[in-house]
């Protein structure tokens, strides 16, 4: 009677699901299988009939089957681990890799036989898998260090001494660190090196040499050869894996954990264990970071952040039954991760003062918590039973095809297969038992910190700890409406890693954890959640610090809901917010959306703040910028929210510009007087042209200005001895600088002076006499057209009146219609040649766009201003309305031009807030399209495009008809 080491099995052996495959495997094995005793044959039948992978291994290693029933699977596994441990003695890298892979498949077969036969419990299985991983990693590291020594030209001592003395240590993390490795697991490793002890260099850089060692280690273990692979290696638990090399100096790592380490990394380091390399260096490093992992005292914010590791996961209570088919045993509801987090979150809070709670092993930690009276006996028993059941089931799932999977199959046949392999006769019974374990785990997990508010979302989990995408979180983000949930999850993990300045403090990251669910809800409610998130990402990435903003948004969810549409619909405005985050303070004003300040109120606001800056010129410039930016942002947000009609935005932006110009003019006049005196009887005015003159400014408009001064007869210099022409040139230049110079608060406006008499060749400030003489005798037609939009916006009343009289006199001259028509056509053709307006969305230059409308209005003003000066209105729409009322344009042309002007001015207001340049309609965001359609009063963007095309066509025809006649 042959020896049968399986005869002492403790559990019922699962029946084979695929009996035919089991029989085929027995036939292929021939006489060896026939010699097997009955219990061993039953074990083999179960393994062959449930796992194609193990059946293939048996055919490759038939002698291991005989060894397993004669000597026992434990002997087979021990021999395989010993083979892995001495693999570094093989000659050549290829031989080493072969030894490691052969050892892996032998151990895999032996461990599976012991498990299926019931000879080993869960602890035996996971310890054997972890011992094999340690032996393989040690051999691979010794080979890698030997290669480094050979490259350095050093005579290395024996490889064991080399491993022990080079200052490079490999830590096993996760399940490998806790001796809890699963059947087809990756091994989570981190490699650190002590610069003072590490002897190798690559181009005089120890880091380069250490990185090469680690890459060699990974290749030896992970590369797939004809013998398969030994272990997949995951290095992503190292500090900030997305931004660091695969080998990190202990000094840099300690600094990272001290300054940037997150609570989930503390949880991961609970399981850290030296598995290969220089143990002395490793122990020193673990001692150094122990205060980071095990804090003796924690403030409430830190405790709250630890709670968030669990609370980010939606408890799912009241959300229906747990589905068995397709359930993720590791990450799903009631799964292995919830049991692990149940222990780890309490370990992090209490382990600093109680070393007995520091076990890296999950069930040991739960037992320790129970011993301290922190976990009930019921919870301890339920969690221990569930953990053992789920881990064994996880192993069965992975044994089928050696796949790193944790998810039960969805098909009925495949699910029946797993139920069979798990030892159940019926799927229904399997589902009942499994669901019972999952629901009990979920119940205990949900009650943990149950008084703390959830950091999940009504639709599911929002977990951004660790390095992997959480499947439930990806599903939740997709349900919220994000098209690329993996990108969103990766970006938020990057925030938590402190890769942006705003999240480099622990307090900022703790606040961010609380904020994220509300933030995602607010962004998801916009027309284009992905675009809104991208804008918020850009916004927060530009901030120097995040605590203030995150505190503000956490305390004021309405504020978050207010800025979310801005982020989703108006990238340009979002960029403005990023550059000037101080404008958020304005959003706290309860009247922020209710009203816009009138010009007088703006003047009062600015004057008060400028007065507070006293004699500090730079402070005054910053004050003016803050006020202007705040008010421009206010206009933009009201436009985005639909509170302010687009047609009213031009006047609002003009009010802001005029107030700032007037306020700064008074300031620079006073400063100039302190050094250059004053011009007795002198006066200085600012003449606005273009869009500012017409009160049609947009968020990005330049300001066209002309500076005009007048002095008393015979006055040649200021009482400070500065010639008049120099004095007012200095005043003009100082005002331009005050408006354009970049300060810590950014810039204000670009100033365009090309419309002054003689253009860029002329003086920066012109006398009233020169202004009058030029426009009486020398001005070109295009300059007179431009003068229709001139408006004095700052300066003493008497000089204002005289300038306005000159403008009126110029515009009411008699013009030869033939010459005027010819000049207008020539100018329009030149503009078209330089700016062809290739897209209908180039609203300014497109045929039938705003340039056509403005030329038409200005042409008609010059034609008929003499007989009816009331049409000399700087604003284009009001000018056209006056022209129509005076009967100077046909009944069909007037409404076409007016309607088109209103439509395209509204659209350009939105575009200048929302985007840079003409939009690419094929790639424009949904939010921008919706915003444009609303501004135009169209039902949707398609209808808007049709309306715009029709308007521009009619406008261009009307323009050509006017100019032709």
mmCIF file of N, CA, C and O in Angstrom, residues 152-196:
data_model
loop_
_atom_site.group_PDB
_atom_site.id
_atom_site.type_symbol
_atom_site.label_atom_id
_atom_site.label_comp_id
_atom_site.label_asym_id
_atom_site.label_seq_id
_atom_site.Cartn_x
_atom_site.Cartn_y
_atom_site.Cartn_z
ATOM 1 N N UNK A 152 31.349 48.150 -11.848
ATOM 2 C CA UNK A 152 32.230 49.095 -11.161
ATOM 3 C C UNK A 152 33.677 48.623 -11.155
ATOM 4 O O UNK A 152 34.578 49.349 -10.714
ATOM 5 N N UNK A 153 33.915 47.370 -11.612
ATOM 6 C CA UNK A 153 35.273 46.834 -11.653
ATOM 7 C C UNK A 153 35.811 46.464 -10.299
ATOM 8 O O UNK A 153 37.033 46.431 -10.078
ATOM 9 N N UNK A 154 34.907 46.182 -9.347
ATOM 10 C CA UNK A 154 35.355 45.821 -7.998
ATOM 11 C C UNK A 154 35.308 44.320 -7.830
ATOM 12 O O UNK A 154 34.497 43.620 -8.427
ATOM 13 N N UNK A 155 36.194 43.826 -7.004
ATOM 14 C CA UNK A 155 36.190 42.409 -6.654
ATOM 15 C C UNK A 155 35.239 42.229 -5.484
ATOM 16 O O UNK A 155 35.602 42.440 -4.323
ATOM 17 N N UNK A 156 33.997 41.898 -5.794
ATOM 18 C CA UNK A 156 32.991 41.805 -4.749
ATOM 19 C C UNK A 156 33.231 40.571 -3.898
ATOM 20 O O UNK A 156 33.700 39.549 -4.388
ATOM 21 N N UNK A 157 32.929 40.646 -2.620
ATOM 22 C CA UNK A 157 32.960 39.439 -1.787
ATOM 23 C C UNK A 157 31.836 38.507 -2.226
ATOM 24 O O UNK A 157 31.178 38.753 -3.236
ATOM 25 N N UNK A 158 31.614 37.438 -1.485
ATOM 26 C CA UNK A 158 30.521 36.552 -1.883
ATOM 27 C C UNK A 158 29.205 37.329 -1.863
ATOM 28 O O UNK A 158 29.057 38.341 -1.193
ATOM 29 N N UNK A 159 28.239 36.833 -2.641
ATOM 30 C CA UNK A 159 27.019 37.610 -2.880
ATOM 31 C C UNK A 159 26.228 37.859 -1.594
ATOM 32 O O UNK A 159 25.577 38.900 -1.465
ATOM 33 N N UNK A 160 26.243 36.955 -0.670
ATOM 34 C CA UNK A 160 25.519 37.176 0.581
ATOM 35 C C UNK A 160 26.097 38.367 1.333
ATOM 36 O O UNK A 160 25.366 39.210 1.870
ATOM 37 N N UNK A 161 27.435 38.451 1.349
ATOM 38 C CA UNK A 161 28.077 39.593 2.015
ATOM 39 C C UNK A 161 27.787 40.878 1.268
ATOM 40 O O UNK A 161 27.607 41.951 1.865
ATOM 41 N N UNK A 162 27.746 40.778 -0.056
ATOM 42 C CA UNK A 162 27.434 41.958 -0.867
ATOM 43 C C UNK A 162 26.025 42.461 -0.548
ATOM 44 O O UNK A 162 25.800 43.652 -0.374
ATOM 45 N N UNK A 163 25.073 41.541 -0.462
ATOM 46 C CA UNK A 163 23.695 41.927 -0.146
ATOM 47 C C UNK A 163 23.607 42.600 1.209
ATOM 48 O O UNK A 163 22.883 43.575 1.390
ATOM 49 N N UNK A 164 24.382 42.095 2.160
ATOM 50 C CA UNK A 164 24.260 42.582 3.533
ATOM 51 C C UNK A 164 24.972 43.904 3.775
ATOM 52 O O UNK A 164 24.709 44.564 4.784
ATOM 53 N N UNK A 165 25.844 44.324 2.867
ATOM 54 C CA UNK A 165 26.688 45.456 3.205
ATOM 55 C C UNK A 165 26.671 46.636 2.276
ATOM 56 O O UNK A 165 27.545 47.501 2.376
ATOM 57 N N UNK A 166 25.713 46.722 1.353
ATOM 58 C CA UNK A 166 25.755 47.816 0.374
ATOM 59 C C UNK A 166 24.799 48.966 0.700
ATOM 60 O O UNK A 166 24.694 49.907 -0.074
ATOM 61 N N UNK A 167 24.084 48.888 1.804
ATOM 62 C CA UNK A 167 23.197 49.993 2.154
ATOM 63 C C UNK A 167 21.897 50.031 1.389
ATOM 64 O O UNK A 167 21.092 50.941 1.582
ATOM 65 N N UNK A 168 21.671 49.051 0.505
ATOM 66 C CA UNK A 168 20.415 49.017 -0.251
ATOM 67 C C UNK A 168 19.507 47.960 0.356
ATOM 68 O O UNK A 168 19.922 46.814 0.552
ATOM 69 N N UNK A 169 18.288 48.359 0.678
ATOM 70 C CA UNK A 169 17.348 47.452 1.318
ATOM 71 C C UNK A 169 16.056 47.418 0.519
ATOM 72 O O UNK A 169 15.628 48.433 -0.041
ATOM 73 N N UNK A 170 15.450 46.241 0.453
ATOM 74 C CA UNK A 170 14.155 46.080 -0.207
ATOM 75 C C UNK A 170 13.119 45.772 0.858
ATOM 76 O O UNK A 170 13.274 44.802 1.624
ATOM 77 N N UNK A 171 12.093 46.603 0.932
ATOM 78 C CA UNK A 171 11.000 46.377 1.869
ATOM 79 C C UNK A 171 9.843 45.711 1.152
ATOM 80 O O UNK A 171 9.443 46.138 0.064
ATOM 81 N N UNK A 172 9.303 44.667 1.755
ATOM 82 C CA UNK A 172 8.053 44.087 1.277
ATOM 83 C C UNK A 172 6.913 44.870 1.900
ATOM 84 O O UNK A 172 6.919 45.154 3.097
ATOM 85 N N UNK A 173 5.936 45.211 1.090
ATOM 86 C CA UNK A 173 4.793 45.990 1.550
ATOM 87 C C UNK A 173 3.516 45.178 1.338
ATOM 88 O O UNK A 173 3.519 44.111 0.719
ATOM 89 N N UNK A 174 2.410 45.727 1.817
ATOM 90 C CA UNK A 174 1.129 45.098 1.571
ATOM 91 C C UNK A 174 1.092 43.674 2.101
ATOM 92 O O UNK A 174 1.647 43.355 3.157
ATOM 93 N N UNK A 175 0.464 42.803 1.351
ATOM 94 C CA UNK A 175 0.307 41.427 1.799
ATOM 95 C C UNK A 175 1.655 40.715 1.891
ATOM 96 O O UNK A 175 1.849 39.842 2.735
ATOM 97 N N UNK A 176 2.585 41.080 1.020
ATOM 98 C CA UNK A 176 3.915 40.475 1.114
ATOM 99 C C UNK A 176 4.583 40.866 2.421
ATOM 100 O O UNK A 176 5.262 40.057 3.063
ATOM 101 N N UNK A 177 4.389 42.094 2.849
ATOM 102 C CA UNK A 177 4.991 42.539 4.098
ATOM 103 C C UNK A 177 4.397 41.857 5.313
ATOM 104 O O UNK A 177 5.083 41.646 6.317
ATOM 105 N N UNK A 178 3.125 41.496 5.240
ATOM 106 C CA UNK A 178 2.433 40.887 6.378
ATOM 107 C C UNK A 178 2.420 39.364 6.315
ATOM 108 O O UNK A 178 1.714 38.727 7.100
ATOM 109 N N UNK A 179 3.158 38.757 5.401
ATOM 110 C CA UNK A 179 3.122 37.307 5.185
ATOM 111 C C UNK A 179 1.701 36.849 4.857
ATOM 112 O O UNK A 179 1.259 35.795 5.310
ATOM 113 N N UNK A 180 1.009 37.665 4.054
ATOM 114 C CA UNK A 180 -0.373 37.353 3.692
ATOM 115 C C UNK A 180 -0.547 37.288 2.174
ATOM 116 O O UNK A 180 -1.634 37.533 1.655
ATOM 117 N N UNK A 181 0.503 36.953 1.467
ATOM 118 C CA UNK A 181 0.463 37.003 0.014
ATOM 119 C C UNK A 181 -0.609 36.065 -0.529
ATOM 120 O O UNK A 181 -0.811 34.962 0.002
ATOM 121 N N UNK A 182 -1.298 36.510 -1.595
ATOM 122 C CA UNK A 182 -2.300 35.621 -2.189
ATOM 123 C C UNK A 182 -1.708 34.843 -3.357
ATOM 124 O O UNK A 182 -0.566 35.048 -3.753
ATOM 125 N N UNK A 183 -2.514 33.957 -3.908
ATOM 126 C CA UNK A 183 -1.972 32.925 -4.792
ATOM 127 C C UNK A 183 -1.345 33.491 -6.063
ATOM 128 O O UNK A 183 -0.308 33.011 -6.513
ATOM 129 N N UNK A 184 -1.964 34.474 -6.655
ATOM 130 C CA UNK A 184 -1.410 35.057 -7.894
ATOM 131 C C UNK A 184 -1.112 36.541 -7.702
ATOM 132 O O UNK A 184 -1.343 37.358 -8.584
ATOM 133 N N UNK A 185 -0.593 36.868 -6.544
ATOM 134 C CA UNK A 185 -0.397 38.272 -6.193
ATOM 135 C C UNK A 185 0.842 38.868 -6.847
ATOM 136 O O UNK A 185 1.841 38.178 -7.082
ATOM 137 N N UNK A 186 0.748 40.174 -7.134
ATOM 138 C CA UNK A 186 1.977 40.955 -7.293
ATOM 139 C C UNK A 186 2.688 40.969 -5.945
ATOM 140 O O UNK A 186 2.072 40.693 -4.909
ATOM 141 N N UNK A 187 3.954 41.328 -5.955
ATOM 142 C CA UNK A 187 4.612 41.637 -4.686
ATOM 143 C C UNK A 187 4.927 43.135 -4.697
ATOM 144 O O UNK A 187 5.520 43.660 -5.629
ATOM 145 N N UNK A 188 4.456 43.795 -3.651
ATOM 146 C CA UNK A 188 4.684 45.238 -3.494
ATOM 147 C C UNK A 188 6.023 45.433 -2.799
ATOM 148 O O UNK A 188 6.203 44.985 -1.653
ATOM 149 N N UNK A 189 6.952 46.088 -3.493
ATOM 150 C CA UNK A 189 8.284 46.315 -2.955
ATOM 151 C C UNK A 189 8.627 47.799 -3.000
ATOM 152 O O UNK A 189 8.141 48.529 -3.864
ATOM 153 N N UNK A 190 9.459 48.221 -2.074
ATOM 154 C CA UNK A 190 10.079 49.557 -2.135
ATOM 155 C C UNK A 190 11.569 49.364 -1.891
ATOM 156 O O UNK A 190 11.961 48.646 -0.964
ATOM 157 N N UNK A 191 12.391 50.002 -2.707
ATOM 158 C CA UNK A 191 13.848 49.909 -2.555
ATOM 159 C C UNK A 191 14.399 51.248 -2.085
ATOM 160 O O UNK A 191 14.136 52.293 -2.704
ATOM 161 N N UNK A 192 15.135 51.221 -0.985
ATOM 162 C CA UNK A 192 15.796 52.410 -0.455
ATOM 163 C C UNK A 192 17.302 52.131 -0.373
ATOM 164 O O UNK A 192 17.718 50.974 -0.207
ATOM 165 N N UNK A 193 18.079 53.184 -0.464
ATOM 166 C CA UNK A 193 19.524 53.000 -0.309
ATOM 167 C C UNK A 193 20.095 54.132 0.543
ATOM 168 O O UNK A 193 19.653 55.281 0.468
ATOM 169 N N UNK A 194 21.042 53.767 1.363
ATOM 170 C CA UNK A 194 21.741 54.719 2.221
ATOM 171 C C UNK A 194 22.942 55.249 1.433
ATOM 172 O O UNK A 194 23.875 54.498 1.128
ATOM 173 N N UNK A 195 22.893 56.524 1.065
ATOM 174 C CA UNK A 195 23.954 57.103 0.232
ATOM 175 C C UNK A 195 25.328 56.923 0.870
ATOM 176 O O UNK A 195 26.330 56.677 0.180
ATOM 177 N N UNK A 196 25.390 57.002 2.189
ATOM 178 C CA UNK A 196 26.692 56.901 2.869
ATOM 179 C C UNK A 196 27.292 55.506 2.745
ATOM 180 O O UNK A 196 28.514 55.328 2.847
#
